Amino acid sequence: MPLFFCVASVSVFTFVSIAVWTEARRKERETYYKAESLRRIAEMPGEGARQVIEMLQGEERTRRASAMGKEIKRLEGMKLGGLINVAVGVALLFFLYGMHPERPVYLVGLIPGLIGVALLVYAMVLAPKPSAASAEPMD
């Protein structure tokens, strides 16, 4: 039985490493082909090159706006997670105090509560704020 777990864990980690490697290679190829296309377009004279460059700039603006939206969503998720942890901590404090008021086991509720406070402090104070300027293209 332990041999099965060893083989399974080696197989899983091998699969994950190959999947990560192939994804990195795909992104590298995409970047290379895009750079090569931009080089060829820049060398072309005429109206077609200008239209293609404007289209690529529009795609870049869309990509940056999407990235900013994801960052905002991530910060909102951290705020929600922090509030939920604080609520669980407070509920645990009251629940454990009601079960054993003579012993300080209710202080266990401070663990999720303080984790929630840390998440809230990071999301509201320390996390870098996504700015509208980062969504604008840099020409």
Short mmCIF file of N, CA, C and O in Angstrom, two decimals:
data_model
loop_
_atom_site.label_atom_id
_atom_site.label_comp_id
_atom_site.label_asym_id
_atom_site.label_seq_id
_atom_site.Cartn_x
_atom_site.Cartn_y
_atom_site.Cartn_z
N MET A 1 0.81 -1.20 0.00
CA MET A 1 0.00 0.00 0.00
C MET A 1 0.85 1.26 0.00
O MET A 1 0.55 2.20 -0.74
N PRO A 2 1.94 1.36 0.82
CA PRO A 2 2.76 2.57 0.79
C PRO A 2 3.43 2.78 -0.58
O PRO A 2 3.65 3.92 -0.98
N LEU A 3 3.73 1.69 -1.28
CA LEU A 3 4.33 1.82 -2.60
C LEU A 3 3.36 2.53 -3.56
O LEU A 3 3.77 3.36 -4.37
N PHE A 4 2.07 2.22 -3.42
CA PHE A 4 1.07 2.87 -4.26
C PHE A 4 1.06 4.37 -4.04
O PHE A 4 1.00 5.15 -4.99
N PHE A 5 1.13 4.82 -2.78
CA PHE A 5 1.12 6.25 -2.49
C PHE A 5 2.39 6.93 -3.00
O PHE A 5 2.34 8.06 -3.48
N CYS A 6 3.51 6.23 -2.92
CA CYS A 6 4.76 6.80 -3.46
C CYS A 6 4.66 6.99 -4.97
O CYS A 6 5.01 8.05 -5.50
N VAL A 7 4.18 5.95 -5.66
CA VAL A 7 4.05 6.03 -7.11
C VAL A 7 3.02 7.10 -7.49
O VAL A 7 3.24 7.89 -8.43
N ALA A 8 1.92 7.16 -6.76
CA ALA A 8 0.88 8.15 -7.06
C ALA A 8 1.40 9.57 -6.85
O ALA A 8 1.16 10.46 -7.68
N SER A 9 2.13 9.82 -5.76
CA SER A 9 2.63 11.17 -5.52
C SER A 9 3.68 11.57 -6.55
O SER A 9 3.68 12.71 -7.03
N VAL A 10 4.56 10.65 -6.93
CA VAL A 10 5.55 10.96 -7.96
C VAL A 10 4.84 11.24 -9.28
O VAL A 10 5.20 12.18 -10.01
N SER A 11 3.82 10.48 -9.60
CA SER A 11 3.07 10.69 -10.85
C SER A 11 2.38 12.05 -10.85
O SER A 11 2.41 12.77 -11.86
N VAL A 12 1.76 12.40 -9.76
CA VAL A 12 1.04 13.67 -9.69
C VAL A 12 2.01 14.84 -9.84
O VAL A 12 1.78 15.76 -10.62
N PHE A 13 3.12 14.79 -9.12
CA PHE A 13 4.07 15.90 -9.20
C PHE A 13 4.75 15.97 -10.56
O PHE A 13 5.04 17.06 -11.05
N THR A 14 4.97 14.84 -11.19
CA THR A 14 5.52 14.84 -12.54
C THR A 14 4.53 15.47 -13.51
O THR A 14 4.91 16.30 -14.35
N PHE A 15 3.27 15.10 -13.39
CA PHE A 15 2.23 15.68 -14.26
C PHE A 15 2.14 17.19 -14.07
O PHE A 15 2.07 17.94 -15.04
N VAL A 16 2.15 17.64 -12.81
CA VAL A 16 2.03 19.06 -12.54
C VAL A 16 3.22 19.83 -13.10
O VAL A 16 3.06 20.89 -13.71
N SER A 17 4.42 19.28 -12.94
CA SER A 17 5.59 19.98 -13.45
C SER A 17 5.57 20.06 -14.98
O SER A 17 5.92 21.08 -15.56
N ILE A 18 5.12 19.00 -15.64
CA ILE A 18 5.03 19.03 -17.10
C ILE A 18 3.95 20.01 -17.55
O ILE A 18 4.14 20.76 -18.52
N ALA A 19 2.84 20.06 -16.84
CA ALA A 19 1.77 20.99 -17.19
C ALA A 19 2.23 22.44 -17.04
O ALA A 19 1.96 23.28 -17.91
N VAL A 20 2.95 22.74 -15.98
CA VAL A 20 3.45 24.10 -15.77
C VAL A 20 4.47 24.45 -16.85
O VAL A 20 4.46 25.56 -17.40
N TRP A 21 5.33 23.53 -17.18
CA TRP A 21 6.36 23.76 -18.20
C TRP A 21 5.72 24.02 -19.56
O TRP A 21 6.13 24.94 -20.27
N THR A 22 4.72 23.21 -19.93
CA THR A 22 4.09 23.41 -21.24
C THR A 22 3.33 24.73 -21.30
O THR A 22 3.31 25.39 -22.34
N GLU A 23 2.73 25.13 -20.20
CA GLU A 23 2.03 26.42 -20.17
C GLU A 23 3.02 27.57 -20.33
O GLU A 23 2.76 28.54 -21.04
N ALA A 24 4.17 27.47 -19.68
CA ALA A 24 5.19 28.51 -19.82
C ALA A 24 5.70 28.57 -21.25
O ALA A 24 5.91 29.67 -21.80
N ARG A 25 5.90 27.44 -21.87
CA ARG A 25 6.34 27.41 -23.27
C ARG A 25 5.29 28.02 -24.19
O ARG A 25 5.63 28.74 -25.13
N ARG A 26 4.02 27.76 -23.94
CA ARG A 26 2.95 28.32 -24.76
C ARG A 26 2.94 29.84 -24.66
O ARG A 26 2.85 30.54 -25.66
N LYS A 27 3.05 30.35 -23.43
CA LYS A 27 3.07 31.80 -23.26
C LYS A 27 4.30 32.42 -23.92
O LYS A 27 4.22 33.50 -24.50
N GLU A 28 5.42 31.73 -23.84
CA GLU A 28 6.64 32.22 -24.48
C GLU A 28 6.47 32.29 -26.00
O GLU A 28 6.86 33.28 -26.63
N ARG A 29 5.87 31.26 -26.57
CA ARG A 29 5.63 31.26 -28.02
C ARG A 29 4.67 32.37 -28.41
O ARG A 29 4.88 33.05 -29.42
N GLU A 30 3.60 32.55 -27.65
CA GLU A 30 2.66 33.63 -27.94
C GLU A 30 3.35 34.98 -27.93
O GLU A 30 3.14 35.80 -28.83
N THR A 31 4.17 35.22 -26.94
CA THR A 31 4.88 36.49 -26.85
C THR A 31 5.84 36.67 -28.02
O THR A 31 5.93 37.75 -28.59
N TYR A 32 6.54 35.61 -28.38
CA TYR A 32 7.48 35.68 -29.49
C TYR A 32 6.75 36.01 -30.79
O TYR A 32 7.17 36.89 -31.55
N TYR A 33 5.65 35.30 -31.06
CA TYR A 33 4.92 35.52 -32.30
C TYR A 33 4.30 36.92 -32.35
O TYR A 33 4.24 37.55 -33.40
N LYS A 34 3.84 37.40 -31.21
CA LYS A 34 3.26 38.73 -31.16
C LYS A 34 4.34 39.78 -31.43
O LYS A 34 4.11 40.73 -32.19
N ALA A 35 5.51 39.61 -30.82
CA ALA A 35 6.60 40.56 -31.05
C ALA A 35 7.05 40.52 -32.51
O ALA A 35 7.33 41.57 -33.11
N GLU A 36 7.12 39.34 -33.08
CA GLU A 36 7.51 39.21 -34.48
C GLU A 36 6.49 39.87 -35.40
O GLU A 36 6.84 40.55 -36.37
N SER A 37 5.21 39.69 -35.09
CA SER A 37 4.16 40.32 -35.89
C SER A 37 4.24 41.84 -35.80
O SER A 37 4.10 42.54 -36.81
N LEU A 38 4.46 42.35 -34.59
CA LEU A 38 4.58 43.80 -34.42
C LEU A 38 5.77 44.35 -35.19
O LEU A 38 5.70 45.43 -35.79
N ARG A 39 6.87 43.63 -35.20
CA ARG A 39 8.05 44.06 -35.95
C ARG A 39 7.73 44.14 -37.44
O ARG A 39 8.07 45.12 -38.10
N ARG A 40 7.07 43.13 -37.95
CA ARG A 40 6.74 43.12 -39.38
C ARG A 40 5.74 44.21 -39.74
O ARG A 40 5.81 44.82 -40.79
N ILE A 41 4.76 44.44 -38.84
CA ILE A 41 3.77 45.49 -39.08
C ILE A 41 4.44 46.86 -39.07
O ILE A 41 4.13 47.72 -39.89
N ALA A 42 5.38 47.05 -38.16
CA ALA A 42 6.07 48.34 -38.07
C ALA A 42 6.87 48.62 -39.33
O ALA A 42 7.06 49.79 -39.70
N GLU A 43 7.32 47.58 -39.98
CA GLU A 43 8.10 47.76 -41.22
C GLU A 43 7.22 48.04 -42.43
O GLU A 43 7.70 48.53 -43.44
N MET A 44 5.93 47.71 -42.34
CA MET A 44 5.03 47.90 -43.49
C MET A 44 4.63 49.37 -43.61
O MET A 44 4.32 50.02 -42.61
N PRO A 45 4.61 49.90 -44.84
CA PRO A 45 4.10 51.26 -45.01
C PRO A 45 2.59 51.23 -45.24
O PRO A 45 2.03 50.20 -45.60
N GLY A 46 1.93 52.35 -44.98
CA GLY A 46 0.54 52.45 -45.38
C GLY A 46 -0.46 52.46 -44.24
O GLY A 46 -0.13 52.41 -43.07
N GLU A 47 -1.74 52.51 -44.64
CA GLU A 47 -2.87 52.62 -43.73
C GLU A 47 -3.13 51.33 -42.96
O GLU A 47 -3.56 51.36 -41.81
N GLY A 48 -2.89 50.18 -43.58
CA GLY A 48 -3.17 48.90 -42.94
C GLY A 48 -2.37 48.71 -41.67
O GLY A 48 -2.87 48.21 -40.66
N ALA A 49 -1.11 49.12 -41.69
CA ALA A 49 -0.25 48.98 -40.51
C ALA A 49 -0.78 49.83 -39.36
O ALA A 49 -0.80 49.38 -38.21
N ARG A 50 -1.23 51.04 -39.68
CA ARG A 50 -1.75 51.93 -38.62
C ARG A 50 -3.00 51.33 -37.98
O ARG A 50 -3.17 51.35 -36.77
N GLN A 51 -3.88 50.74 -38.80
CA GLN A 51 -5.10 50.14 -38.27
C GLN A 51 -4.80 48.93 -37.39
O GLN A 51 -5.42 48.75 -36.35
N VAL A 52 -3.83 48.13 -37.81
CA VAL A 52 -3.46 46.95 -37.01
C VAL A 52 -2.86 47.39 -35.67
O VAL A 52 -3.16 46.83 -34.62
N ILE A 53 -2.03 48.43 -35.69
CA ILE A 53 -1.43 48.93 -34.45
C ILE A 53 -2.51 49.48 -33.52
O ILE A 53 -2.49 49.24 -32.32
N GLU A 54 -3.50 50.19 -34.06
CA GLU A 54 -4.60 50.69 -33.24
C GLU A 54 -5.41 49.54 -32.64
O GLU A 54 -5.84 49.60 -31.49
N MET A 55 -5.59 48.48 -33.42
CA MET A 55 -6.31 47.32 -32.92
C MET A 55 -5.55 46.66 -31.77
O MET A 55 -6.12 46.31 -30.74
N LEU A 56 -4.22 46.55 -31.92
CA LEU A 56 -3.41 45.95 -30.86
C LEU A 56 -3.42 46.82 -29.60
O LEU A 56 -3.43 46.30 -28.48
N GLN A 57 -3.42 48.14 -29.78
CA GLN A 57 -3.50 49.03 -28.62
C GLN A 57 -4.85 48.87 -27.91
O GLN A 57 -4.91 48.90 -26.69
N GLY A 58 -5.91 48.69 -28.68
CA GLY A 58 -7.22 48.45 -28.07
C GLY A 58 -7.25 47.15 -27.28
O GLY A 58 -7.83 47.09 -26.19
N GLU A 59 -6.62 46.11 -27.83
CA GLU A 59 -6.53 44.83 -27.10
C GLU A 59 -5.76 45.00 -25.81
O GLU A 59 -6.12 44.43 -24.78
N GLU A 60 -4.69 45.79 -25.86
CA GLU A 60 -3.88 46.02 -24.65
C GLU A 60 -4.68 46.78 -23.60
O GLU A 60 -4.62 46.46 -22.41
N ARG A 61 -5.46 47.77 -24.02
CA ARG A 61 -6.31 48.51 -23.07
C ARG A 61 -7.33 47.56 -22.43
O ARG A 61 -7.57 47.62 -21.22
N THR A 62 -7.91 46.69 -23.23
CA THR A 62 -8.89 45.73 -22.73
C THR A 62 -8.24 44.77 -21.73
O THR A 62 -8.81 44.47 -20.67
N ARG A 63 -7.04 44.32 -22.04
CA ARG A 63 -6.32 43.40 -21.15
C ARG A 63 -6.00 44.06 -19.82
O ARG A 63 -6.18 43.48 -18.75
N ARG A 64 -5.56 45.33 -19.87
CA ARG A 64 -5.24 46.04 -18.63
C ARG A 64 -6.49 46.30 -17.79
O ARG A 64 -6.45 46.20 -16.57
N ALA A 65 -7.60 46.64 -18.44
CA ALA A 65 -8.85 46.87 -17.72
C ALA A 65 -9.32 45.57 -17.06
O ALA A 65 -9.80 45.58 -15.92
N SER A 66 -9.16 44.45 -17.76
CA SER A 66 -9.53 43.15 -17.20
C SER A 66 -8.66 42.82 -15.99
O SER A 66 -9.16 42.32 -14.98
N ALA A 67 -7.37 43.10 -16.09
CA ALA A 67 -6.46 42.82 -14.98
C ALA A 67 -6.81 43.68 -13.77
O ALA A 67 -6.78 43.22 -12.62
N MET A 68 -7.18 44.94 -14.02
CA MET A 68 -7.57 45.81 -12.92
C MET A 68 -8.86 45.31 -12.28
O MET A 68 -8.99 45.32 -11.04
N GLY A 69 -9.81 44.83 -13.09
CA GLY A 69 -11.05 44.27 -12.55
C GLY A 69 -10.79 43.04 -11.69
O GLY A 69 -11.41 42.87 -10.64
N LYS A 70 -9.86 42.20 -12.12
CA LYS A 70 -9.52 41.01 -11.33
C LYS A 70 -8.89 41.40 -10.00
O LYS A 70 -9.16 40.78 -8.97
N GLU A 71 -8.05 42.43 -10.01
CA GLU A 71 -7.40 42.88 -8.79
C GLU A 71 -8.44 43.44 -7.81
O GLU A 71 -8.39 43.18 -6.61
N ILE A 72 -9.39 44.20 -8.34
CA ILE A 72 -10.46 44.75 -7.48
C ILE A 72 -11.29 43.61 -6.89
O ILE A 72 -11.62 43.61 -5.71
N LYS A 73 -11.59 42.62 -7.72
CA LYS A 73 -12.37 41.47 -7.25
C LYS A 73 -11.61 40.70 -6.16
O LYS A 73 -12.19 40.24 -5.18
N ARG A 74 -10.29 40.57 -6.32
CA ARG A 74 -9.47 39.87 -5.33
C ARG A 74 -9.49 40.61 -3.99
O ARG A 74 -9.65 40.00 -2.93
N LEU A 75 -9.35 41.94 -4.04
CA LEU A 75 -9.38 42.72 -2.80
C LEU A 75 -10.75 42.65 -2.13
O LEU A 75 -10.84 42.55 -0.90
N GLU A 76 -11.81 42.68 -2.92
CA GLU A 76 -13.16 42.56 -2.34
C GLU A 76 -13.35 41.18 -1.71
O GLU A 76 -13.99 41.06 -0.66
N GLY A 77 -12.79 40.16 -2.32
CA GLY A 77 -12.85 38.81 -1.75
C GLY A 77 -12.10 38.73 -0.43
O GLY A 77 -12.54 38.05 0.50
N MET A 78 -10.96 39.42 -0.35
CA MET A 78 -10.21 39.43 0.91
C MET A 78 -11.00 40.15 2.00
O MET A 78 -10.99 39.73 3.16
N LYS A 79 -11.68 41.23 1.64
CA LYS A 79 -12.50 41.94 2.63
C LYS A 79 -13.63 41.05 3.13
O LYS A 79 -13.89 40.98 4.34
N LEU A 80 -14.29 40.36 2.20
CA LEU A 80 -15.38 39.47 2.59
C LEU A 80 -14.85 38.33 3.47
O LEU A 80 -15.45 37.99 4.49
N GLY A 81 -13.72 37.75 3.09
CA GLY A 81 -13.13 36.68 3.90
C GLY A 81 -12.75 37.17 5.29
O GLY A 81 -12.92 36.46 6.28
N GLY A 82 -12.25 38.39 5.38
CA GLY A 82 -11.91 38.96 6.68
C GLY A 82 -13.15 39.15 7.55
O GLY A 82 -13.14 38.83 8.74
N LEU A 83 -14.21 39.65 6.95
CA LEU A 83 -15.45 39.85 7.72
C LEU A 83 -16.02 38.51 8.20
O LEU A 83 -16.50 38.40 9.33
N ILE A 84 -15.97 37.51 7.33
CA ILE A 84 -16.48 36.19 7.72
C ILE A 84 -15.65 35.62 8.86
O ILE A 84 -16.19 35.07 9.83
N ASN A 85 -14.32 35.75 8.78
CA ASN A 85 -13.47 35.24 9.87
C ASN A 85 -13.72 35.96 11.18
O ASN A 85 -13.72 35.35 12.25
N VAL A 86 -13.91 37.28 11.12
CA VAL A 86 -14.21 38.03 12.35
C VAL A 86 -15.53 37.55 12.94
O VAL A 86 -15.65 37.33 14.15
N ALA A 87 -16.55 37.35 12.09
CA ALA A 87 -17.85 36.88 12.58
C ALA A 87 -17.75 35.49 13.19
O ALA A 87 -18.34 35.23 14.24
N VAL A 88 -16.99 34.60 12.56
CA VAL A 88 -16.80 33.25 13.11
C VAL A 88 -16.08 33.33 14.45
O VAL A 88 -16.44 32.62 15.40
N GLY A 89 -15.08 34.19 14.54
CA GLY A 89 -14.35 34.33 15.80
C GLY A 89 -15.24 34.83 16.93
O GLY A 89 -15.19 34.30 18.05
N VAL A 90 -16.06 35.83 16.64
CA VAL A 90 -16.96 36.36 17.68
C VAL A 90 -17.99 35.31 18.07
O VAL A 90 -18.26 35.11 19.27
N ALA A 91 -18.54 34.61 17.09
CA ALA A 91 -19.52 33.56 17.40
C ALA A 91 -18.88 32.45 18.23
O ALA A 91 -19.50 31.94 19.17
N LEU A 92 -17.66 32.09 17.90
CA LEU A 92 -16.95 31.05 18.65
C LEU A 92 -16.68 31.50 20.08
O LEU A 92 -16.79 30.71 21.03
N LEU A 93 -16.33 32.78 20.24
CA LEU A 93 -16.12 33.31 21.60
C LEU A 93 -17.39 33.13 22.44
O LEU A 93 -17.34 32.61 23.57
N PHE A 94 -18.54 33.57 21.92
CA PHE A 94 -19.78 33.46 22.67
C PHE A 94 -20.19 32.01 22.90
O PHE A 94 -20.64 31.63 23.99
N PHE A 95 -20.05 31.17 21.88
CA PHE A 95 -20.45 29.78 21.99
C PHE A 95 -19.62 29.05 23.05
O PHE A 95 -20.17 28.36 23.92
N LEU A 96 -18.30 29.21 22.99
CA LEU A 96 -17.44 28.51 23.96
C LEU A 96 -17.58 29.10 25.36
O LEU A 96 -17.46 28.38 26.35
N TYR A 97 -17.83 30.40 25.45
CA TYR A 97 -18.04 30.99 26.77
C TYR A 97 -19.33 30.44 27.38
O TYR A 97 -19.38 30.18 28.58
N GLY A 98 -20.36 30.25 26.55
CA GLY A 98 -21.62 29.69 27.04
C GLY A 98 -21.48 28.26 27.49
O GLY A 98 -22.17 27.80 28.40
N MET A 99 -20.56 27.50 26.87
CA MET A 99 -20.37 26.10 27.25
C MET A 99 -19.55 25.96 28.53
O MET A 99 -19.86 25.13 29.37
N HIS A 100 -18.48 26.75 28.64
CA HIS A 100 -17.57 26.65 29.80
C HIS A 100 -17.20 28.06 30.27
O HIS A 100 -16.08 28.53 30.03
N PRO A 101 -18.08 28.74 30.98
CA PRO A 101 -17.76 30.11 31.39
C PRO A 101 -16.66 30.17 32.45
O PRO A 101 -16.02 31.21 32.62
N GLU A 102 -16.40 29.06 33.16
CA GLU A 102 -15.40 29.10 34.22
C GLU A 102 -13.98 28.88 33.67
O GLU A 102 -13.02 29.22 34.34
N ARG A 103 -13.85 28.34 32.46
CA ARG A 103 -12.52 28.09 31.87
C ARG A 103 -12.34 28.98 30.64
O ARG A 103 -13.29 29.23 29.90
N PRO A 104 -11.12 29.45 30.40
CA PRO A 104 -10.92 30.40 29.30
C PRO A 104 -10.76 29.75 27.92
O PRO A 104 -9.99 30.23 27.09
N VAL A 105 -11.52 28.66 27.66
CA VAL A 105 -11.43 28.03 26.34
C VAL A 105 -12.04 28.91 25.26
O VAL A 105 -11.74 28.75 24.09
N TYR A 106 -12.87 29.85 25.68
CA TYR A 106 -13.52 30.73 24.70
C TYR A 106 -12.51 31.61 23.96
O TYR A 106 -12.80 32.14 22.90
N LEU A 107 -11.31 31.74 24.50
CA LEU A 107 -10.28 32.55 23.85
C LEU A 107 -9.82 31.96 22.52
O LEU A 107 -9.16 32.63 21.73
N VAL A 108 -10.20 30.71 22.26
CA VAL A 108 -9.89 30.09 20.97
C VAL A 108 -10.56 30.89 19.84
O VAL A 108 -10.07 30.93 18.72
N GLY A 109 -11.66 31.54 20.14
CA GLY A 109 -12.35 32.35 19.14
C GLY A 109 -11.52 33.53 18.65
O GLY A 109 -11.81 34.11 17.59
N LEU A 110 -10.47 33.88 19.39
CA LEU A 110 -9.60 34.96 18.95
C LEU A 110 -8.79 34.57 17.71
O LEU A 110 -8.40 35.44 16.93
N ILE A 111 -8.55 33.27 17.52
CA ILE A 111 -7.72 32.84 16.38
C ILE A 111 -8.38 33.22 15.05
O ILE A 111 -7.77 33.97 14.28
N PRO A 112 -9.59 32.75 14.76
CA PRO A 112 -10.18 33.18 13.48
C PRO A 112 -10.49 34.68 13.46
O PRO A 112 -10.42 35.32 12.41
N GLY A 113 -10.81 35.23 14.62
CA GLY A 113 -11.11 36.66 14.66
C GLY A 113 -9.92 37.52 14.28
O GLY A 113 -10.02 38.45 13.49
N LEU A 114 -8.75 37.18 14.82
CA LEU A 114 -7.55 37.95 14.50
C LEU A 114 -7.07 37.70 13.07
O LEU A 114 -6.50 38.59 12.44
N ILE A 115 -7.31 36.50 12.56
CA ILE A 115 -7.00 36.24 11.15
C ILE A 115 -7.86 37.14 10.27
O ILE A 115 -7.39 37.74 9.30
N GLY A 116 -9.13 37.26 10.63
CA GLY A 116 -10.03 38.14 9.89
C GLY A 116 -9.60 39.60 9.96
O GLY A 116 -9.64 40.33 8.96
N VAL A 117 -9.15 40.02 11.13
CA VAL A 117 -8.68 41.40 11.28
C VAL A 117 -7.44 41.62 10.41
O VAL A 117 -7.31 42.66 9.75
N ALA A 118 -6.55 40.63 10.38
CA ALA A 118 -5.35 40.76 9.54
C ALA A 118 -5.73 40.86 8.06
O ALA A 118 -5.15 41.67 7.31
N LEU A 119 -6.69 40.05 7.61
CA LEU A 119 -7.14 40.13 6.22
C LEU A 119 -7.74 41.50 5.91
O LEU A 119 -7.48 42.09 4.85
N LEU A 120 -8.55 42.00 6.81
CA LEU A 120 -9.17 43.31 6.60
C LEU A 120 -8.13 44.43 6.56
O LEU A 120 -8.20 45.32 5.72
N VAL A 121 -7.17 44.38 7.48
CA VAL A 121 -6.13 45.41 7.50
C VAL A 121 -5.33 45.38 6.21
O VAL A 121 -5.04 46.41 5.61
N TYR A 122 -4.98 44.19 5.75
CA TYR A 122 -4.21 44.10 4.50
C TYR A 122 -5.03 44.63 3.33
O TYR A 122 -4.54 45.42 2.52
N ALA A 123 -6.28 44.19 3.22
CA ALA A 123 -7.10 44.57 2.06
C ALA A 123 -7.42 46.06 2.05
O ALA A 123 -7.51 46.66 0.98
N MET A 124 -7.57 46.66 3.22
CA MET A 124 -7.99 48.06 3.25
C MET A 124 -6.83 49.04 3.37
O MET A 124 -6.96 50.19 2.93
N VAL A 125 -5.72 48.62 3.96
CA VAL A 125 -4.64 49.56 4.23
C VAL A 125 -3.36 49.23 3.46
O VAL A 125 -2.79 50.09 2.79
N LEU A 126 -2.91 47.99 3.54
CA LEU A 126 -1.59 47.65 3.04
C LEU A 126 -1.54 47.24 1.57
O LEU A 126 -0.51 47.41 0.92
N ALA A 127 -2.61 46.69 1.05
CA ALA A 127 -2.59 46.19 -0.34
C ALA A 127 -2.47 47.34 -1.32
O ALA A 127 -3.06 48.40 -1.12
N PRO A 128 -1.68 47.13 -2.38
CA PRO A 128 -1.59 48.19 -3.40
C PRO A 128 -2.94 48.38 -4.07
O PRO A 128 -3.61 47.41 -4.44
N LYS A 129 -3.34 49.61 -4.20
CA LYS A 129 -4.64 49.93 -4.79
C LYS A 129 -4.54 49.93 -6.30
O LYS A 129 -3.63 50.53 -6.86
N PRO A 130 -5.48 49.26 -6.99
CA PRO A 130 -5.49 49.34 -8.46
C PRO A 130 -5.91 50.75 -8.88
O PRO A 130 -6.90 51.27 -8.39
N SER A 131 -5.14 51.35 -9.75
CA SER A 131 -5.44 52.72 -10.16
C SER A 131 -5.92 52.74 -11.60
O SER A 131 -5.59 51.87 -12.40
N ALA A 132 -6.70 53.73 -11.92
CA ALA A 132 -7.21 53.89 -13.28
C ALA A 132 -6.08 54.20 -14.24
O ALA A 132 -6.16 53.91 -15.43
N ALA A 133 -4.99 54.76 -13.74
CA ALA A 133 -3.86 55.09 -14.62
C ALA A 133 -3.18 53.83 -15.15
O ALA A 133 -2.64 53.84 -16.23
N SER A 134 -3.26 52.73 -14.39
CA SER A 134 -2.63 51.50 -14.86
C SER A 134 -3.43 50.86 -15.99
O SER A 134 -2.93 50.00 -16.69
N ALA A 135 -4.68 51.27 -16.16
CA ALA A 135 -5.50 50.72 -17.24
C ALA A 135 -5.24 51.44 -18.56
O ALA A 135 -5.63 50.97 -19.61
N GLU A 136 -4.60 52.61 -18.52
CA GLU A 136 -4.32 53.36 -19.74
C GLU A 136 -3.06 52.83 -20.39
O GLU A 136 -2.11 52.47 -19.73
N PRO A 137 -3.02 52.79 -21.70
CA PRO A 137 -1.84 52.31 -22.39
C PRO A 137 -0.69 53.30 -22.27
O PRO A 137 -0.90 54.50 -22.19
N MET A 138 0.51 52.76 -22.24
CA MET A 138 1.69 53.61 -22.21
C MET A 138 2.25 53.66 -23.62
O MET A 138 2.75 52.69 -24.13
N ASP A 139 2.19 54.82 -24.25
CA ASP A 139 2.68 54.98 -25.62
C ASP A 139 4.07 55.54 -25.63
O ASP A 139 4.53 56.21 -24.82
#
